[in-house]
């Protein structure tokens, strides 16, 4: 119960931080920061980091780490550009093969970690170097462009206004229906449930934020396709983490690997699957990255792994394992994007941007360490 309260408190703190950051940059940019165009760009920026962070949080919850996701995303994004520009593959074949490669690369990392007992830090550090080396070798260090129009739709496409609002409304209705089902299930088991007024306020606030965001995005071009993809992956991953045996096994392994093994969990198999899922999500992020840029660049995903890890830590995941939530890391990715976007609009020097993000990451880890000492 205390852990649940701690997680809820962290979410409230992150939401307050979002309001403060947006208010500051809005004033500093004379309102340009909260324009429909910039919000659309900001959410599109969040999508790549958010998808990487969803895969990363599963790894972190299991008490492992993956430093190779940035280079892997760059390699897969470069592969997308090569197959499209140089080899002339169709869109469907490119997507299928890219995702399959993501699965294989994830399985490669997972096999070394799970079955060969090599520390994930070393395995993925090696992968970070090797994957980038392979990309440079394939492209000769040059940018591969331009990607075809049908491919760029993945990262640059928008939903029609009506479609976006309909999907948002359906999503909210399903969210409310699921919450009602959960509430009745807890009542049937004689478990505590929040007051009805509090639940209604929560649903109302979420509906205002979601439908308001869609309305604002429609004022520009509509809901960006990468944002829709991030939302769907967030929902699917939350279900896996909370409602499946596989998800519970991930938390159990991160919490106490010896106890998990003694309770009958196939630790090696679960760890392998975690890295496979991570590789699949990196493949999706690679598709979005290249299609957004309209090219495959050897340095496009540089430091992306640091943003993904930062999003996880800011979002409440513990590097010691066993703690973390999907919605938390997506909010963390949004905070990273807020800072990147705002500092870029203010022309803050690049070195200061790195210093600010590094300081925030350090403070987030420090806060996590302090909370563990108190517990």
mmCIF file with all atom_site columns, C-alpha atoms in Angstrom, residues 195-308:
data_model
loop_
_atom_site.group_PDB
_atom_site.id
_atom_site.type_symbol
_atom_site.label_atom_id
_atom_site.label_alt_id
_atom_site.label_comp_id
_atom_site.label_asym_id
_atom_site.label_entity_id
_atom_site.label_seq_id
_atom_site.pdbx_PDB_ins_code
_atom_site.Cartn_x
_atom_site.Cartn_y
_atom_site.Cartn_z
_atom_site.occupancy
_atom_site.B_iso_or_equiv
_atom_site.pdbx_formal_charge
_atom_site.auth_seq_id
_atom_site.auth_comp_id
_atom_site.auth_asym_id
_atom_site.auth_atom_id
_atom_site.pdbx_PDB_model_num
ATOM 1   C CA . UNK A 1 195 ? -14.463 7.311   -3.404  1.00 0.00 ? 195 UNK A CA 1
ATOM 2   C CA . UNK A 1 196 ? -16.782 7.636   -6.391  1.00 0.00 ? 196 UNK A CA 1
ATOM 3   C CA . UNK A 1 197 ? -16.297 11.392  -6.475  1.00 0.00 ? 197 UNK A CA 1
ATOM 4   C CA . UNK A 1 198 ? -12.537 10.967  -6.703  1.00 0.00 ? 198 UNK A CA 1
ATOM 5   C CA . UNK A 1 199 ? -12.903 8.433   -9.507  1.00 0.00 ? 199 UNK A CA 1
ATOM 6   C CA . UNK A 1 200 ? -15.259 10.724  -11.428 1.00 0.00 ? 200 UNK A CA 1
ATOM 7   C CA . UNK A 1 201 ? -12.833 13.617  -11.057 1.00 0.00 ? 201 UNK A CA 1
ATOM 8   C CA . UNK A 1 202 ? -9.987  11.442  -12.363 1.00 0.00 ? 202 UNK A CA 1
ATOM 9   C CA . UNK A 1 203 ? -11.946 10.352  -15.424 1.00 0.00 ? 203 UNK A CA 1
ATOM 10  C CA . UNK A 1 204 ? -13.082 13.896  -16.091 1.00 0.00 ? 204 UNK A CA 1
ATOM 11  C CA . UNK A 1 205 ? -9.543  15.247  -15.868 1.00 0.00 ? 205 UNK A CA 1
ATOM 12  C CA . UNK A 1 206 ? -8.167  12.549  -18.184 1.00 0.00 ? 206 UNK A CA 1
ATOM 13  C CA . UNK A 1 207 ? -10.982 13.179  -20.686 1.00 0.00 ? 207 UNK A CA 1
ATOM 14  C CA . UNK A 1 208 ? -10.300 16.928  -20.675 1.00 0.00 ? 208 UNK A CA 1
ATOM 15  C CA . UNK A 1 209 ? -6.573  16.406  -21.223 1.00 0.00 ? 209 UNK A CA 1
ATOM 16  C CA . UNK A 1 210 ? -6.941  13.762  -23.963 1.00 0.00 ? 210 UNK A CA 1
ATOM 17  C CA . UNK A 1 211 ? -9.807  15.305  -25.925 1.00 0.00 ? 211 UNK A CA 1
ATOM 18  C CA . UNK A 1 212 ? -8.388  18.808  -25.395 1.00 0.00 ? 212 UNK A CA 1
ATOM 19  C CA . UNK A 1 213 ? -5.026  17.681  -26.787 1.00 0.00 ? 213 UNK A CA 1
ATOM 20  C CA . UNK A 1 214 ? -6.728  16.123  -29.827 1.00 0.00 ? 214 UNK A CA 1
ATOM 21  C CA . UNK A 1 215 ? -8.732  19.316  -30.392 1.00 0.00 ? 215 UNK A CA 1
ATOM 22  C CA . UNK A 1 216 ? -5.526  21.378  -30.208 1.00 0.00 ? 216 UNK A CA 1
ATOM 23  C CA . UNK A 1 217 ? -3.685  19.016  -32.575 1.00 0.00 ? 217 UNK A CA 1
ATOM 24  C CA . UNK A 1 218 ? -6.587  19.175  -35.030 1.00 0.00 ? 218 UNK A CA 1
ATOM 25  C CA . UNK A 1 219 ? -6.040  22.917  -35.123 1.00 0.00 ? 219 UNK A CA 1
ATOM 26  C CA . UNK A 1 220 ? -2.715  22.188  -36.822 1.00 0.00 ? 220 UNK A CA 1
ATOM 27  C CA . UNK A 1 221 ? -2.804  19.030  -38.967 1.00 0.00 ? 221 UNK A CA 1
ATOM 28  C CA . UNK A 1 222 ? -4.319  16.382  -36.721 1.00 0.00 ? 222 UNK A CA 1
ATOM 29  C CA . UNK A 1 223 ? -2.963  13.694  -34.424 1.00 0.00 ? 223 UNK A CA 1
ATOM 30  C CA . UNK A 1 224 ? 0.519   12.622  -35.619 1.00 0.00 ? 224 UNK A CA 1
ATOM 31  C CA . UNK A 1 225 ? 0.666   8.936   -36.501 1.00 0.00 ? 225 UNK A CA 1
ATOM 32  C CA . UNK A 1 226 ? 3.694   8.286   -34.209 1.00 0.00 ? 226 UNK A CA 1
ATOM 33  C CA . UNK A 1 227 ? 1.675   9.647   -31.258 1.00 0.00 ? 227 UNK A CA 1
ATOM 34  C CA . UNK A 1 228 ? -1.167  7.218   -32.007 1.00 0.00 ? 228 UNK A CA 1
ATOM 35  C CA . UNK A 1 229 ? 1.384   4.400   -32.180 1.00 0.00 ? 229 UNK A CA 1
ATOM 36  C CA . UNK A 1 230 ? 2.880   5.435   -28.831 1.00 0.00 ? 230 UNK A CA 1
ATOM 37  C CA . UNK A 1 231 ? -0.591  5.496   -27.242 1.00 0.00 ? 231 UNK A CA 1
ATOM 38  C CA . UNK A 1 232 ? -1.415  1.991   -28.515 1.00 0.00 ? 232 UNK A CA 1
ATOM 39  C CA . UNK A 1 233 ? 1.934   0.594   -27.365 1.00 0.00 ? 233 UNK A CA 1
ATOM 40  C CA . UNK A 1 234 ? 1.467   2.230   -23.948 1.00 0.00 ? 234 UNK A CA 1
ATOM 41  C CA . UNK A 1 235 ? -1.941  0.575   -23.521 1.00 0.00 ? 235 UNK A CA 1
ATOM 42  C CA . UNK A 1 236 ? -0.693  -2.831  -24.701 1.00 0.00 ? 236 UNK A CA 1
ATOM 43  C CA . UNK A 1 237 ? 2.442   -2.689  -22.537 1.00 0.00 ? 237 UNK A CA 1
ATOM 44  C CA . UNK A 1 238 ? 0.484   -1.582  -19.466 1.00 0.00 ? 238 UNK A CA 1
ATOM 45  C CA . UNK A 1 239 ? -1.814  -4.573  -19.929 1.00 0.00 ? 239 UNK A CA 1
ATOM 46  C CA . UNK A 1 240 ? 1.183   -6.918  -20.224 1.00 0.00 ? 240 UNK A CA 1
ATOM 47  C CA . UNK A 1 241 ? 2.857   -5.455  -17.135 1.00 0.00 ? 241 UNK A CA 1
ATOM 48  C CA . UNK A 1 242 ? -0.234  -5.420  -14.925 1.00 0.00 ? 242 UNK A CA 1
ATOM 49  C CA . UNK A 1 243 ? -2.537  -8.176  -16.102 1.00 0.00 ? 243 UNK A CA 1
ATOM 50  C CA . UNK A 1 244 ? -0.392  -11.059 -17.328 1.00 0.00 ? 244 UNK A CA 1
ATOM 51  C CA . UNK A 1 245 ? 1.707   -13.717 -15.598 1.00 0.00 ? 245 UNK A CA 1
ATOM 52  C CA . UNK A 1 246 ? 4.646   -12.654 -17.757 1.00 0.00 ? 246 UNK A CA 1
ATOM 53  C CA . UNK A 1 247 ? 4.407   -9.114  -16.389 1.00 0.00 ? 247 UNK A CA 1
ATOM 54  C CA . UNK A 1 248 ? 4.267   -10.334 -12.800 1.00 0.00 ? 248 UNK A CA 1
ATOM 55  C CA . UNK A 1 249 ? 7.295   -12.534 -13.456 1.00 0.00 ? 249 UNK A CA 1
ATOM 56  C CA . UNK A 1 250 ? 9.285   -9.492  -14.644 1.00 0.00 ? 250 UNK A CA 1
ATOM 57  C CA . UNK A 1 251 ? 8.587   -7.656  -11.378 1.00 0.00 ? 251 UNK A CA 1
ATOM 58  C CA . UNK A 1 252 ? 9.339   -10.790 -9.354  1.00 0.00 ? 252 UNK A CA 1
ATOM 59  C CA . UNK A 1 253 ? 12.714  -11.290 -11.047 1.00 0.00 ? 253 UNK A CA 1
ATOM 60  C CA . UNK A 1 254 ? 13.680  -7.659  -10.480 1.00 0.00 ? 254 UNK A CA 1
ATOM 61  C CA . UNK A 1 255 ? 12.509  -7.737  -6.881  1.00 0.00 ? 255 UNK A CA 1
ATOM 62  C CA . UNK A 1 256 ? 14.309  -10.924 -5.851  1.00 0.00 ? 256 UNK A CA 1
ATOM 63  C CA . UNK A 1 257 ? 15.734  -13.193 -8.539  1.00 0.00 ? 257 UNK A CA 1
ATOM 64  C CA . UNK A 1 258 ? 16.476  -16.066 -6.156  1.00 0.00 ? 258 UNK A CA 1
ATOM 65  C CA . UNK A 1 259 ? 12.946  -16.066 -4.763  1.00 0.00 ? 259 UNK A CA 1
ATOM 66  C CA . UNK A 1 260 ? 11.569  -15.879 -8.300  1.00 0.00 ? 260 UNK A CA 1
ATOM 67  C CA . UNK A 1 261 ? 13.596  -18.917 -9.345  1.00 0.00 ? 261 UNK A CA 1
ATOM 68  C CA . UNK A 1 262 ? 12.541  -20.876 -6.254  1.00 0.00 ? 262 UNK A CA 1
ATOM 69  C CA . UNK A 1 263 ? 8.890   -20.071 -6.968  1.00 0.00 ? 263 UNK A CA 1
ATOM 70  C CA . UNK A 1 264 ? 9.163   -21.811 -10.335 1.00 0.00 ? 264 UNK A CA 1
ATOM 71  C CA . UNK A 1 265 ? 9.672   -18.840 -12.686 1.00 0.00 ? 265 UNK A CA 1
ATOM 72  C CA . UNK A 1 266 ? 11.806  -19.667 -15.731 1.00 0.00 ? 266 UNK A CA 1
ATOM 73  C CA . UNK A 1 267 ? 14.142  -16.721 -15.135 1.00 0.00 ? 267 UNK A CA 1
ATOM 74  C CA . UNK A 1 268 ? 16.344  -17.215 -18.207 1.00 0.00 ? 268 UNK A CA 1
ATOM 75  C CA . UNK A 1 269 ? 13.382  -17.560 -20.555 1.00 0.00 ? 269 UNK A CA 1
ATOM 76  C CA . UNK A 1 270 ? 11.677  -14.460 -19.143 1.00 0.00 ? 270 UNK A CA 1
ATOM 77  C CA . UNK A 1 271 ? 14.857  -12.402 -19.426 1.00 0.00 ? 271 UNK A CA 1
ATOM 78  C CA . UNK A 1 272 ? 15.326  -13.522 -23.021 1.00 0.00 ? 272 UNK A CA 1
ATOM 79  C CA . UNK A 1 273 ? 11.746  -12.490 -23.830 1.00 0.00 ? 273 UNK A CA 1
ATOM 80  C CA . UNK A 1 274 ? 12.264  -9.097  -22.174 1.00 0.00 ? 274 UNK A CA 1
ATOM 81  C CA . UNK A 1 275 ? 15.167  -8.330  -24.487 1.00 0.00 ? 275 UNK A CA 1
ATOM 82  C CA . UNK A 1 276 ? 13.243  -9.679  -27.501 1.00 0.00 ? 276 UNK A CA 1
ATOM 83  C CA . UNK A 1 277 ? 10.332  -7.305  -26.730 1.00 0.00 ? 277 UNK A CA 1
ATOM 84  C CA . UNK A 1 278 ? 12.823  -4.488  -26.249 1.00 0.00 ? 278 UNK A CA 1
ATOM 85  C CA . UNK A 1 279 ? 14.353  -5.233  -29.654 1.00 0.00 ? 279 UNK A CA 1
ATOM 86  C CA . UNK A 1 280 ? 10.912  -5.191  -31.299 1.00 0.00 ? 280 UNK A CA 1
ATOM 87  C CA . UNK A 1 281 ? 10.143  -1.777  -29.811 1.00 0.00 ? 281 UNK A CA 1
ATOM 88  C CA . UNK A 1 282 ? 13.545  -0.479  -30.911 1.00 0.00 ? 282 UNK A CA 1
ATOM 89  C CA . UNK A 1 283 ? 12.676  -1.630  -34.436 1.00 0.00 ? 283 UNK A CA 1
ATOM 90  C CA . UNK A 1 284 ? 9.426   0.360   -34.313 1.00 0.00 ? 284 UNK A CA 1
ATOM 91  C CA . UNK A 1 285 ? 11.335  3.406   -33.044 1.00 0.00 ? 285 UNK A CA 1
ATOM 92  C CA . UNK A 1 286 ? 13.857  2.983   -35.873 1.00 0.00 ? 286 UNK A CA 1
ATOM 93  C CA . UNK A 1 287 ? 11.071  3.006   -38.459 1.00 0.00 ? 287 UNK A CA 1
ATOM 94  C CA . UNK A 1 288 ? 9.622   6.198   -36.976 1.00 0.00 ? 288 UNK A CA 1
ATOM 95  C CA . UNK A 1 289 ? 13.013  7.897   -36.677 1.00 0.00 ? 289 UNK A CA 1
ATOM 96  C CA . UNK A 1 290 ? 14.042  7.348   -40.302 1.00 0.00 ? 290 UNK A CA 1
ATOM 97  C CA . UNK A 1 291 ? 10.612  8.221   -41.680 1.00 0.00 ? 291 UNK A CA 1
ATOM 98  C CA . UNK A 1 292 ? 10.530  11.431  -39.586 1.00 0.00 ? 292 UNK A CA 1
ATOM 99  C CA . UNK A 1 293 ? 13.974  12.454  -40.822 1.00 0.00 ? 293 UNK A CA 1
ATOM 100 C CA . UNK A 1 294 ? 13.303  11.274  -44.358 1.00 0.00 ? 294 UNK A CA 1
ATOM 101 C CA . UNK A 1 295 ? 16.746  9.652   -44.288 1.00 0.00 ? 295 UNK A CA 1
ATOM 102 C CA . UNK A 1 296 ? 19.020  7.205   -42.519 1.00 0.00 ? 296 UNK A CA 1
ATOM 103 C CA . UNK A 1 297 ? 21.873  9.000   -40.757 1.00 0.00 ? 297 UNK A CA 1
ATOM 104 C CA . UNK A 1 298 ? 24.746  7.276   -38.885 1.00 0.00 ? 298 UNK A CA 1
ATOM 105 C CA . UNK A 1 299 ? 24.431  9.680   -35.939 1.00 0.00 ? 299 UNK A CA 1
ATOM 106 C CA . UNK A 1 300 ? 20.622  10.035  -35.772 1.00 0.00 ? 300 UNK A CA 1
ATOM 107 C CA . UNK A 1 301 ? 20.148  7.865   -32.677 1.00 0.00 ? 301 UNK A CA 1
ATOM 108 C CA . UNK A 1 302 ? 23.211  8.997   -30.783 1.00 0.00 ? 302 UNK A CA 1
ATOM 109 C CA . UNK A 1 303 ? 22.562  9.278   -27.014 1.00 0.00 ? 303 UNK A CA 1
ATOM 110 C CA . UNK A 1 304 ? 18.989  7.995   -27.465 1.00 0.00 ? 304 UNK A CA 1
ATOM 111 C CA . UNK A 1 305 ? 19.722  5.280   -24.900 1.00 0.00 ? 305 UNK A CA 1
ATOM 112 C CA . UNK A 1 306 ? 20.506  7.972   -22.324 1.00 0.00 ? 306 UNK A CA 1
ATOM 113 C CA . UNK A 1 307 ? 17.186  9.722   -22.961 1.00 0.00 ? 307 UNK A CA 1
ATOM 114 C CA . UNK A 1 308 ? 15.359  6.392   -22.624 1.00 0.00 ? 308 UNK A CA 1
#
